[in-house]
Coordinates of C-alpha atoms and ligand atoms in Angstrom, one line a residue:
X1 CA -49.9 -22.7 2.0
X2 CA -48.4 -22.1 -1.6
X3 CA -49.3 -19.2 -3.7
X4 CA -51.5 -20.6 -6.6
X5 CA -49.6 -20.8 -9.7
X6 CA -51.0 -19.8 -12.6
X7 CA -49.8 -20.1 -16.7
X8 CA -48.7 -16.1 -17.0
X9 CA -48.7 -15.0 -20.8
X10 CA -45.7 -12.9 -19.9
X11 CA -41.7 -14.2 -20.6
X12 CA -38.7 -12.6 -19.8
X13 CA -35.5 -12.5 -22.1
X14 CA -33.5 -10.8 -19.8
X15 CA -32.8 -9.7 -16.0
X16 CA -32.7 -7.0 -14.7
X17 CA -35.4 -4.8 -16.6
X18 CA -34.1 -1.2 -16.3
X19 CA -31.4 -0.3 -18.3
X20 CA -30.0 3.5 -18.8
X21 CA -28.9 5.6 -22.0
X22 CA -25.5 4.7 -23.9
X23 CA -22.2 6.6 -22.9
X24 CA -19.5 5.1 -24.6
X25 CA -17.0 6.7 -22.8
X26 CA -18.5 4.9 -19.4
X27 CA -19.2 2.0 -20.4
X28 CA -16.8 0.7 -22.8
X29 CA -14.0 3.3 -21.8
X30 CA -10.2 2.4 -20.4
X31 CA -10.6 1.8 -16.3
X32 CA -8.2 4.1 -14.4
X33 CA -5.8 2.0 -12.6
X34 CA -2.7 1.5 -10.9
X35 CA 0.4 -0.2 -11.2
X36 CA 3.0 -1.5 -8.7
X37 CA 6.4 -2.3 -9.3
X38 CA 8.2 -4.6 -7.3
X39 CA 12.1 -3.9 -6.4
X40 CA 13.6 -6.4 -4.2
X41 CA 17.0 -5.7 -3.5
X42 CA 18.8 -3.6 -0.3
X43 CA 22.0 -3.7 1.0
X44 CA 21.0 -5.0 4.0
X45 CA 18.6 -5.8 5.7
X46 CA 16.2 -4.2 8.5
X47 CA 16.1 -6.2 11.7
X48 CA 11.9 -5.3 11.4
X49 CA 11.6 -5.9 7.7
X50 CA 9.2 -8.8 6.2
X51 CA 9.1 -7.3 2.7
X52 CA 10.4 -9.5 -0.2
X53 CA 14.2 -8.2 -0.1
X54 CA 17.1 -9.4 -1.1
X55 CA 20.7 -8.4 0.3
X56 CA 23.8 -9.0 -1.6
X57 CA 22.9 -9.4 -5.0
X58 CA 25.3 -8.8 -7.7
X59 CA 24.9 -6.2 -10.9
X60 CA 24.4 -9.1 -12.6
X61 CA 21.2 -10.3 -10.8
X62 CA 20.0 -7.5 -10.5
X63 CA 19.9 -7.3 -14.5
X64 CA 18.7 -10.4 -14.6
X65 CA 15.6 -9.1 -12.8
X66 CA 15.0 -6.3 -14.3
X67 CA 15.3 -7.8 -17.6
X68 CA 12.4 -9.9 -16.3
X69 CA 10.2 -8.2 -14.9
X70 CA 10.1 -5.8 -18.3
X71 CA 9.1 -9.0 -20.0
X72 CA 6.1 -9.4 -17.3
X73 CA 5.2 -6.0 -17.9
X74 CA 5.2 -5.9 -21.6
X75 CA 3.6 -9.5 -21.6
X76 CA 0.8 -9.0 -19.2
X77 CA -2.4 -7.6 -21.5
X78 CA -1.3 -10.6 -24.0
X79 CA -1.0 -12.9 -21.4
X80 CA -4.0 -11.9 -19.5
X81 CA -6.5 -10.7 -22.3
X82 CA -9.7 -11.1 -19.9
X83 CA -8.7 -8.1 -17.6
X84 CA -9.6 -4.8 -19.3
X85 CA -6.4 -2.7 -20.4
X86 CA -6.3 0.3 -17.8
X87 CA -5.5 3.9 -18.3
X88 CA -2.8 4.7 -15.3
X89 CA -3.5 7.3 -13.0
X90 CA -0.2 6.1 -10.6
X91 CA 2.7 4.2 -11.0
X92 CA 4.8 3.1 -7.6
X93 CA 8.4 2.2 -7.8
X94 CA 8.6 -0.2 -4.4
X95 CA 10.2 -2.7 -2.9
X96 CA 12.9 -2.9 -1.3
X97 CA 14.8 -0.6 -2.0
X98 CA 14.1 0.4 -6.2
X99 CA 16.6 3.6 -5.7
X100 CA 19.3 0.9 -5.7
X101 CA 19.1 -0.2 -9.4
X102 CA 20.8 2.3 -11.9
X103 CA 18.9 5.5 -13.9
X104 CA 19.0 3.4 -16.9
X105 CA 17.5 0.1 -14.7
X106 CA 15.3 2.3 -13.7
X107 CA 14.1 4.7 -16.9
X108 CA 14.2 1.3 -18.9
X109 CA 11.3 -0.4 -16.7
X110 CA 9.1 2.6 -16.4
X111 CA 9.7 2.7 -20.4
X112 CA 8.0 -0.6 -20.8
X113 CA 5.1 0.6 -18.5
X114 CA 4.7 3.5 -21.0
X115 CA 4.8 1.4 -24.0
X116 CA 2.4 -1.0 -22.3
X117 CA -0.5 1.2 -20.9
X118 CA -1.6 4.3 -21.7
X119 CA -0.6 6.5 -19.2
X120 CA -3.0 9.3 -18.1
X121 CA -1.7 12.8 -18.3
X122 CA -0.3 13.8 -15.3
X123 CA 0.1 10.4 -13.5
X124 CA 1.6 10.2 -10.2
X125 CA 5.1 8.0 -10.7
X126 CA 7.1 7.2 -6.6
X127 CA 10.2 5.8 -6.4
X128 CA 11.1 4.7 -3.0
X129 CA 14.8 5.6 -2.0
X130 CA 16.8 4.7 1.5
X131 CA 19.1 7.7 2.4
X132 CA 22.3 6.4 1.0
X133 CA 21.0 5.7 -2.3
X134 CA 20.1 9.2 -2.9
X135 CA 22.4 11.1 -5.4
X136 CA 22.4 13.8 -7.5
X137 CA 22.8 12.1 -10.6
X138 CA 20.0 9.4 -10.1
X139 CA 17.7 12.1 -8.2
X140 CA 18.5 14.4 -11.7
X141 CA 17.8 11.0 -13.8
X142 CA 14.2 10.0 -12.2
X143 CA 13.5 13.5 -12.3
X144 CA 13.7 14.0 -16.3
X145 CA 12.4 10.2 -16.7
X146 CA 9.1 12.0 -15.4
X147 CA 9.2 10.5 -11.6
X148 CA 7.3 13.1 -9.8
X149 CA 7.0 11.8 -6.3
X150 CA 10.3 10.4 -4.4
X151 CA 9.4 8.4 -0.9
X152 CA 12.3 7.7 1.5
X153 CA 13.0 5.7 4.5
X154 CA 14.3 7.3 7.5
X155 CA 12.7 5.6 10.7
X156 CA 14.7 7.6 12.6
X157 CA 17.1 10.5 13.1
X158 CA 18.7 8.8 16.2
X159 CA 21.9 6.6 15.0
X160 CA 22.5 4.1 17.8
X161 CA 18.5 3.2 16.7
X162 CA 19.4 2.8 13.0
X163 CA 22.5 1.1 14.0
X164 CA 20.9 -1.7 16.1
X165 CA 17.9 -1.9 13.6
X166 CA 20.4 -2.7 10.6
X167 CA 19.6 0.6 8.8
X168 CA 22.3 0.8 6.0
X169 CA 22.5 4.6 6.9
X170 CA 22.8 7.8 9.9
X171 CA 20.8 10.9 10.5
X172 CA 23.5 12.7 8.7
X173 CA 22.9 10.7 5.0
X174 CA 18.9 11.7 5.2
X175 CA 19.5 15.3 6.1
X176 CA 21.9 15.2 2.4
X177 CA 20.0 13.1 0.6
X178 CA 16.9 15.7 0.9
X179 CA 19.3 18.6 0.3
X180 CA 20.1 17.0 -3.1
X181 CA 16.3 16.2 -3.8
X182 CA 15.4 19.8 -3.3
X183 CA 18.6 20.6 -5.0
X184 CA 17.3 18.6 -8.5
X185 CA 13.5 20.4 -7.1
X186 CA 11.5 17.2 -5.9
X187 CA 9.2 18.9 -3.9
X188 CA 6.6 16.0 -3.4
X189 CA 8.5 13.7 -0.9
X190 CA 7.8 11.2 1.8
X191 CA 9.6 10.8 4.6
X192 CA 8.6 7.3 6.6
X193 CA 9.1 7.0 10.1
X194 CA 8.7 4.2 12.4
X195 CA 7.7 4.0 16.4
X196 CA 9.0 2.4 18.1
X197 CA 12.4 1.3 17.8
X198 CA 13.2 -0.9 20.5
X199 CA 14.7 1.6 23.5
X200 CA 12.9 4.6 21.9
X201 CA 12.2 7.2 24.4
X202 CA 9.9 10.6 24.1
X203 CA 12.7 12.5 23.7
X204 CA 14.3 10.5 20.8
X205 CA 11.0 10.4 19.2
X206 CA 9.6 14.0 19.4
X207 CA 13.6 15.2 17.9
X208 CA 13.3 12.4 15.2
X209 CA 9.5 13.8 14.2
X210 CA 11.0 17.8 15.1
X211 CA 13.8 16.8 12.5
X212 CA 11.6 15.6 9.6
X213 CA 9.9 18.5 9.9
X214 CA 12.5 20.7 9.6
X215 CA 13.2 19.0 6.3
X216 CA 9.7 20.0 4.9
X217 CA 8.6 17.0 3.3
X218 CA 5.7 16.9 1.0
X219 CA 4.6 13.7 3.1
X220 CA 5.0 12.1 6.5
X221 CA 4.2 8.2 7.1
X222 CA 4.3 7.6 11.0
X223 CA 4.5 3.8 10.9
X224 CA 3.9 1.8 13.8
X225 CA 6.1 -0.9 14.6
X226 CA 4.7 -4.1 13.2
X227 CA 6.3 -7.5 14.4
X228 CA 6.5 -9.7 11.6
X229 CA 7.4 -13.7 11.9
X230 CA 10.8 -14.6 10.2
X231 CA 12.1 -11.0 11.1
X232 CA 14.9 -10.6 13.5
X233 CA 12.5 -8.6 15.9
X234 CA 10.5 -11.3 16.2
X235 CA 13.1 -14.1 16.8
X236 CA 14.4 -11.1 19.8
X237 CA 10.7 -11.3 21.0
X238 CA 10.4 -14.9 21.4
X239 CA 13.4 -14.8 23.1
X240 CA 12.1 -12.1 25.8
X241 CA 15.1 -10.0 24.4
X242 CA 13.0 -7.2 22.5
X243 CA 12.6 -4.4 24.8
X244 CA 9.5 -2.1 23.6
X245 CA 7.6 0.7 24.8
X246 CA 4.5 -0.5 26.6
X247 CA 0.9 -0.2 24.3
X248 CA 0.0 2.9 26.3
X249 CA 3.6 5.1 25.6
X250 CA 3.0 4.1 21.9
X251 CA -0.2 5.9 21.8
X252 CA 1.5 8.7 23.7
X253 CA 3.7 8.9 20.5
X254 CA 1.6 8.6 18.2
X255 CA -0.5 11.6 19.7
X256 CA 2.6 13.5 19.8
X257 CA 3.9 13.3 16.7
X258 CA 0.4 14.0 15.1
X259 CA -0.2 17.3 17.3
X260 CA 3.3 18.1 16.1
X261 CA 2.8 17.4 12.5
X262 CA -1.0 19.1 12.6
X263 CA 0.6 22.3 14.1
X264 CA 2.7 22.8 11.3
X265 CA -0.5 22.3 8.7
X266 CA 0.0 18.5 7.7
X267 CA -3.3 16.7 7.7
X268 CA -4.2 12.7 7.8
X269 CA -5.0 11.3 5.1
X270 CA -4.7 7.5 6.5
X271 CA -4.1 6.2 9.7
X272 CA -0.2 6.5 9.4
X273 CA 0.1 9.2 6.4
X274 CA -0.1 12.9 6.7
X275 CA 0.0 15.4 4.3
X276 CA 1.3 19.5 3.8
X277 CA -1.7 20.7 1.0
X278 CA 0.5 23.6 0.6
X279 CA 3.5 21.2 -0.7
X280 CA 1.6 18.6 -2.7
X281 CA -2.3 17.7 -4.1
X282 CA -2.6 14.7 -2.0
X283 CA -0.8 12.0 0.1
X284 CA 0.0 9.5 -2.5
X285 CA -3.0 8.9 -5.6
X286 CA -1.1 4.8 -5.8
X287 CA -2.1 4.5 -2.0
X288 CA -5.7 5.3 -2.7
X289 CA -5.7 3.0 -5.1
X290 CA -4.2 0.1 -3.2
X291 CA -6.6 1.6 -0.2
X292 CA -9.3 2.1 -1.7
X293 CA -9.7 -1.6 -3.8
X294 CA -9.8 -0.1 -7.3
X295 CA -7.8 -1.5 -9.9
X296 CA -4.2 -2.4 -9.3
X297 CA -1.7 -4.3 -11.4
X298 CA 1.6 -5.2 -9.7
X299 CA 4.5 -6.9 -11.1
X300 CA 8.1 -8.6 -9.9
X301 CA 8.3 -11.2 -7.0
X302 CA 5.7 -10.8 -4.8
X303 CA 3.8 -8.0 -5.7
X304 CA -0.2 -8.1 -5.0
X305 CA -3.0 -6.7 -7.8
X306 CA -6.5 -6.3 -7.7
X307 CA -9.7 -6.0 -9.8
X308 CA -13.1 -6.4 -8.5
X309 CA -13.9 -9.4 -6.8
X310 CA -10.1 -10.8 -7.4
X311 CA -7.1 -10.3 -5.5
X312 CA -3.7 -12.2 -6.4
X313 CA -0.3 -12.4 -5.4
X314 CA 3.1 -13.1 -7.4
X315 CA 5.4 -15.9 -6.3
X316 CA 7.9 -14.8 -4.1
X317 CA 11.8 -16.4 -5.0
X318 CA 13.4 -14.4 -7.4
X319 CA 14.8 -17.8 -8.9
X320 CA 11.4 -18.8 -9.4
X321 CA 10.4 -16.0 -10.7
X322 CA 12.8 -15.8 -13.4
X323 CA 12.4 -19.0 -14.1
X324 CA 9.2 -19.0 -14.5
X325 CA 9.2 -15.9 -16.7
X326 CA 11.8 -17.5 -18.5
X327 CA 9.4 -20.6 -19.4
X328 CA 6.7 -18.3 -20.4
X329 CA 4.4 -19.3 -17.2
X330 CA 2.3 -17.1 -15.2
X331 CA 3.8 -15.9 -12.0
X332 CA 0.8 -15.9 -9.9
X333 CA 0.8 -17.8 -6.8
X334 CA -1.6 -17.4 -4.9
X335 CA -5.2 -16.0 -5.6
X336 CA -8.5 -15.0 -3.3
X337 CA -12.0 -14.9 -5.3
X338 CA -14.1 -12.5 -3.3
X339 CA -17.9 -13.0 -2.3
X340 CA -19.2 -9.4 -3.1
X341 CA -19.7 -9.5 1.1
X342 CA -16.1 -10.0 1.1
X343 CA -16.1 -7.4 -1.7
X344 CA -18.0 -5.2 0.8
X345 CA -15.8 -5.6 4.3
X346 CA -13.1 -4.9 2.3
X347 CA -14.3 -1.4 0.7
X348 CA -15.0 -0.7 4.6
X349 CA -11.8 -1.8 6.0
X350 CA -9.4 -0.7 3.5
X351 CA -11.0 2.4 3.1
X352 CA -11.1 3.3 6.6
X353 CA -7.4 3.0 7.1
X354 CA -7.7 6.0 4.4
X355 CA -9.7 7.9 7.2
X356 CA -12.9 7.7 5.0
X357 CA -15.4 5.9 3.0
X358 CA -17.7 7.7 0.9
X359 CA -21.6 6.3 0.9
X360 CA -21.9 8.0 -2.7
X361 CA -19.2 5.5 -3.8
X362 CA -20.2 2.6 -1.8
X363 CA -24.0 2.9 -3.4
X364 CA -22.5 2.8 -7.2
X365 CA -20.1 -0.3 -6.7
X366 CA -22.8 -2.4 -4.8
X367 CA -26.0 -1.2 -5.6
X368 CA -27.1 -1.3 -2.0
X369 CA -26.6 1.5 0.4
X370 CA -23.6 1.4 3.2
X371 CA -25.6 1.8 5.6
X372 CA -28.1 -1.4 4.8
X373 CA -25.2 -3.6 5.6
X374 CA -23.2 -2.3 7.9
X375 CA -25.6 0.4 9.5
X376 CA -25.0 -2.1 13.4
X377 CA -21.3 -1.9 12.9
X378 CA -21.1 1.8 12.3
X379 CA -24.0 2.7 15.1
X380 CA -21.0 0.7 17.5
X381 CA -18.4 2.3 16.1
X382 CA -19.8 5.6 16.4
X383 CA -20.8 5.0 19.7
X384 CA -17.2 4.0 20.9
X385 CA -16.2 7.4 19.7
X386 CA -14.4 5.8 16.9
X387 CA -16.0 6.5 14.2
X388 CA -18.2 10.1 12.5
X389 CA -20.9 9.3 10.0
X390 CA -21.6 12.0 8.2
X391 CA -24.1 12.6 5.2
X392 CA -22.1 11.7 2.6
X393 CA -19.0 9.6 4.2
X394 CA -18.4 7.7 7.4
X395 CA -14.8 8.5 8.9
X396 CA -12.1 7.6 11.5
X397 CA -12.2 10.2 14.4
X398 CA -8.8 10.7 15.9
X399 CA -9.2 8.1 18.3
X400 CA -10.2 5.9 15.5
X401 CA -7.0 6.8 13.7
X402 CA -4.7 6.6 16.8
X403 CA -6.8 2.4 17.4
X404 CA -7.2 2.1 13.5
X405 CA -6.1 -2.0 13.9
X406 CA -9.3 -2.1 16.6
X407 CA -11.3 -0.2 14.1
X408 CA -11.1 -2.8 11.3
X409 CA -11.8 -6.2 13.8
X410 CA -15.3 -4.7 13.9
X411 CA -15.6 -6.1 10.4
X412 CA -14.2 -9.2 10.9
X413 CA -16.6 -12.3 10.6
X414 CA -16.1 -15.7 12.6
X415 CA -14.9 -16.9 9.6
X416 CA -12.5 -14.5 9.2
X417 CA -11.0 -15.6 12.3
X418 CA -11.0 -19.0 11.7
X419 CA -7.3 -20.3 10.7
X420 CA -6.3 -21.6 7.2
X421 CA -7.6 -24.7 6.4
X422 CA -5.2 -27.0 4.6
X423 CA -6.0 -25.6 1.3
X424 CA -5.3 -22.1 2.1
X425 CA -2.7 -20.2 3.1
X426 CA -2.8 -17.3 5.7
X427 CA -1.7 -14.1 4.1
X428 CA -1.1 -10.4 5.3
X429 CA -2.1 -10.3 8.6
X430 CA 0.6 -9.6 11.5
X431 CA 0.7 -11.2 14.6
X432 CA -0.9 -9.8 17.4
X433 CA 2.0 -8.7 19.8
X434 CA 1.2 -7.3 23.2
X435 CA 4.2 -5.5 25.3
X436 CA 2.1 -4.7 28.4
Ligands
SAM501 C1 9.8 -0.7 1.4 S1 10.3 0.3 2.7 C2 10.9 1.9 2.1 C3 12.1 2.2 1.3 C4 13.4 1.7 1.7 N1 13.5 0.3 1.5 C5 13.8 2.1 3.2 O1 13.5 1.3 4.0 O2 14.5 3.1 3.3 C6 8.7 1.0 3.2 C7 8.6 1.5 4.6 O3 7.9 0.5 5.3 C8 8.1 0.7 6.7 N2 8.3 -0.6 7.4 C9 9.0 -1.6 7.0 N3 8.9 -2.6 7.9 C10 8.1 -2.2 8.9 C11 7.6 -2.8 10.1 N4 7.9 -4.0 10.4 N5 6.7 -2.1 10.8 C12 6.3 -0.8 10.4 N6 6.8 -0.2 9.3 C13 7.6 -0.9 8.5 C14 9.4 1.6 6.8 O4 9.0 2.8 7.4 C15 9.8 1.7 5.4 O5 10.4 2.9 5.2
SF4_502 S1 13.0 -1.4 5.5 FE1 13.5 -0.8 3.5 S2 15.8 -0.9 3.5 FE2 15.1 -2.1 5.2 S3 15.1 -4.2 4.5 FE3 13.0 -3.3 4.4 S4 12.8 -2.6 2.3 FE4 15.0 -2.9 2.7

C-alpha cells in the first residue's frame, strides 16, 4: 500500500542540508598532485619490455620530441581549463630510458614543468637511468637542475642474463654508474631488479639481490617477471622456447630476496618496493600518487593521468604525437569514466599493492565507511591469511605481498572479467602465464 501523500508546506532549495564552516585554503586551495613525464627512447630494447620505447632514434628526433612534449606541458592548463591547476608534490622522469636525452634535454623540460605549476617546496623529482647512461657530467647536471631521486635499471648482476635479455649493459657498468651517483652525492636511489630471468637459478638470484645491497641503494624494486603480448618473451613462450622457473621457485625468490633485504633494515612499502628509512623519507612520494589514485598529470606518448572519477591515456606513436601536437589537437586517446564503485575498487586495489589502505582516508573520499562496502571481501581476505585489518587501515600481510596479483582478483566484478566489447579497448592487464 502507498504512503499517503500529503501537500507539505516545506520546499527545498538545495541537497544536501549540512554544510560546514569556510576554509579557504581547503576548499578553494591548489590540489597536490603529480606529474609524469614520459621518455621513450633506449638503445635497445629488453626482450621483456612492453613500455612505449623506441630504439634507434636520431638526435634529431629526439629533439623533435622533446620540443613537443614542452609544448604539451606548457599548453595543458590552457588547453584543459576544467581540471583544477595542481601544486606538485612529485615529478617522475620515465620512460624508457629519460637518462638518454642530454642535461640540457633534460633541465629544459623540467623547466617548463616549473614555469607551468607551482611546484611545492621540496618536491620529489626521479629520473630513471639504465647503467650505461650514467655519467658524471649528467649525474652532476640533474643534480644542480634540482633532481633529487635517481632510479636505475639493473635486473640483474649476472651478464649471460642481461646479455640474452637484450640489456644494453654488464654487472660491471651498474657497479660504476652508482660509484659516480654517490660520487655527485645522490643518496636517494633505486635499484630495479627483475625475477626471473629465463634460466635464473637461486644462486644467481640471491648474488644479484647480495650485490645491490652491497651498493646501498636508497630503494629496491624486486619486479616480478611479467609476460607481456608483443614482447619477445612472449613470442619465445608461444613457441614453448621460454624456459622459467616454475610458480613455486618464484615465490622461493621472492621470500629470499625479502628476508635478505629485511635483514639489512629495508622495509615494504609495496608489493615489489622496499625501502632503507635510514637512507631516504619514503619509497617514492610519485608512486603513492600513481598508487594511491590521487591526482596525476602525465605527458609524452603514452603516459596515463588521473583525477577523480577520470582516468586517460595519451596516444602512443611518436609520429602521431607530434603530429598531433603540431596541429594543436589533444593527445588523449583513450579515456575511462569511473562509477564511484569503480572509484571505490580502485582505492582498494591500487592501494593495496602499496601494502595499505587507510579507513580514515577511504571515509573522506566516499563518504561511506570501507568497511560498509567491502567489509565480505576483507572478512575473506583476512581469513586466507592475506590480509590484517586493523583500526585504522587494512593491510597486505606478507603472504599477501608475496600473492599480491591474487589479492587484487578478490575485487574484481563479473564485469570486470568480461572481455572488451567492440567499443572498448582492453588496457593494462597482463596475461595470465602459468609455467607449472
Ligand atoms: C622504464 S624501466 C627503467 C629504466 C630503464 N629503462 C632500464 O630499464 O634500465 C622500469 C623498470 O620496469 C621493470 N620492467 C620492465 N619490463 C618488465 C616486465 N616485463 N616485467 C617486470 N618488470 C619489468 C624493469 O625492472 C625496469 O627497470
Ligand atoms: S626495460 Fe628499460 S631499457 Fe629495457 S626496453 Fe624497457 S624501458 Fe628500455
Amino acid at each position: 500500500m502507498s504512503a499517503e501523500l500529503t501537500k507539505l508546506r516545506r520546499s527545498i532549495h538545495t541537497y544536501p542540508f549540512k554544510y560546514s564552516p569556510f576554509q579557504a585554503d581547503r576548499f578553494f586551495g591548489l590540489q597536490n598532485g603529480a606529474l609524469y613525464v614520459h621518455i621513450p627512447f633506449c638503445s635497445t630494447k629488453c626482450h621483456f619490455c612492453d613500455f612505449t620505447v623506441y630504439v634507434n632514434k636520431t638526435d634529431d628526433m629526439r629533439e623533435q620530441y622533446v620540443q613537443r612534449l614542452c609544448t604539451e606541458i606548457a599548453r595543458f592548463p590552457e588547453q584543459h581549463p576544467m581540471f583544477p591547476r595542481f601544486k606538485i608534490d612529485a615529478i617522475y622522469f620515465g620512460g624508457g630510458t629519460p637518462g638518454l636525452l642530454s642535461s640540457e634535454q633534460l633541465i629544459r623540460i623540467l623547466q617548463t614543468c616549473r614555469q607551468t605549476y607551482s611546484i611545492n617546496p621540496g618536491c620529489e623529482i626521479t629520473i630513471e637511468f639504465d647503467p650505461d647512461s650514467v655519467s658524471l657530467e649528467k649525474a652532476l647536471a640533474v643534480k644542480e637542475a634540482g633532481f633529487t631521486r635517481v632510479s636505475v635499471g639493473v635486473q640483474s648482476f649476472n651478464d649471460d642474463l642481461l646479455k640474452q635479455s637484450n640489456r644494453p649493459h654488464t654487472a660491471r657498468s651498474v657497479h660504476a654508474a652508482f660509484e659516480t651517483l654517490r660520487k655527485v652525492g645522490f643518496t636517494n636511489t633505486n635499484l630495479d631488479l627483475i625475477y626471473p630471468l629465463p634460466g635464473l637459478t637461486m644462486d644467481v638470484w640471491m648474488d644479484s639481490v647480495q650485490q645491490a645491497l652491497r651498493l646501498e641503494p636508497a630503494c629496491i624494486s624486486l619486479y616480478g617477471l611479467e609476460v607481456w603480448p608483443g614482447t619477445a618473451f612472449h613470442n619465445w613462450l608461444e613457441k614453448g622456447k621460454l624456459k622459467l622457473p616454475n610458480a613455486s621457485t618464484e615465490v622461493e625468490m621472492y621470500t629470499a630476496a625479502v628476508d635478505a633485504l629485511e635483514s639489512e633494515g629495508f622495509v615494504a612499502r609495496s608489493t615489489n618496493g622496499y625501502v632503507h628509512p635510514g637512507r631516504a623519507e619514503a619509497y617514492s612520494r610519485f608512486l603513492d600518487y600513481y598508487w594511491r589514485t590521487w591526482p596525476m598529470l602525465g605527458f609524452g606518448v603514452s603516459s596515463k593521468s588521473a583525477y577523480d572519477d577520470r582516468l586517460w591515456a595519451n596516444v602512443k606513436g611518436l609520429k602521431d604525437y607530434i603530429q598531433r601536437v603540431d596541429a594543436g589537437e589533444p593527445v588523449v586517446d583513450l579515456v575511462a569514466y569511473m562509477s564511484k564503485a569503480q572509484e571505490m575498487r580502485r582505492v582498494m586495489i591500487r592501494g593495496l599493492k602499496a601494502c595499505e589502505v587507510s579507513k580514515q582516508e577511504f571515509l573522506q573520499r566516499f563518504g561511506v565507511e570501507m568497511e560498509s562496502v567491502f567489509g565480505d571481501i576483507i572478512g575473506r581476505l583476512v581469513a586466507d591469511g592475506l590480509l590484517a585489518n586493523e583500526d585504522a587501515r587494512v593491510c597486505l600481510t606478507r603472504k599477501g605481498r608475496t600473492f599480491g596479483t591474487n589479492v587484487y582478483e578478490y575485487f574484481y566484478t563479473d564485469e570486470d572479467r568480461k572481455p572488451a566489447t567492440q567499443n572498448e579497448v582492453q588496457f593494462g592487464i597482463s596475461h595470465l602465464v602459468t609455467t607449472d
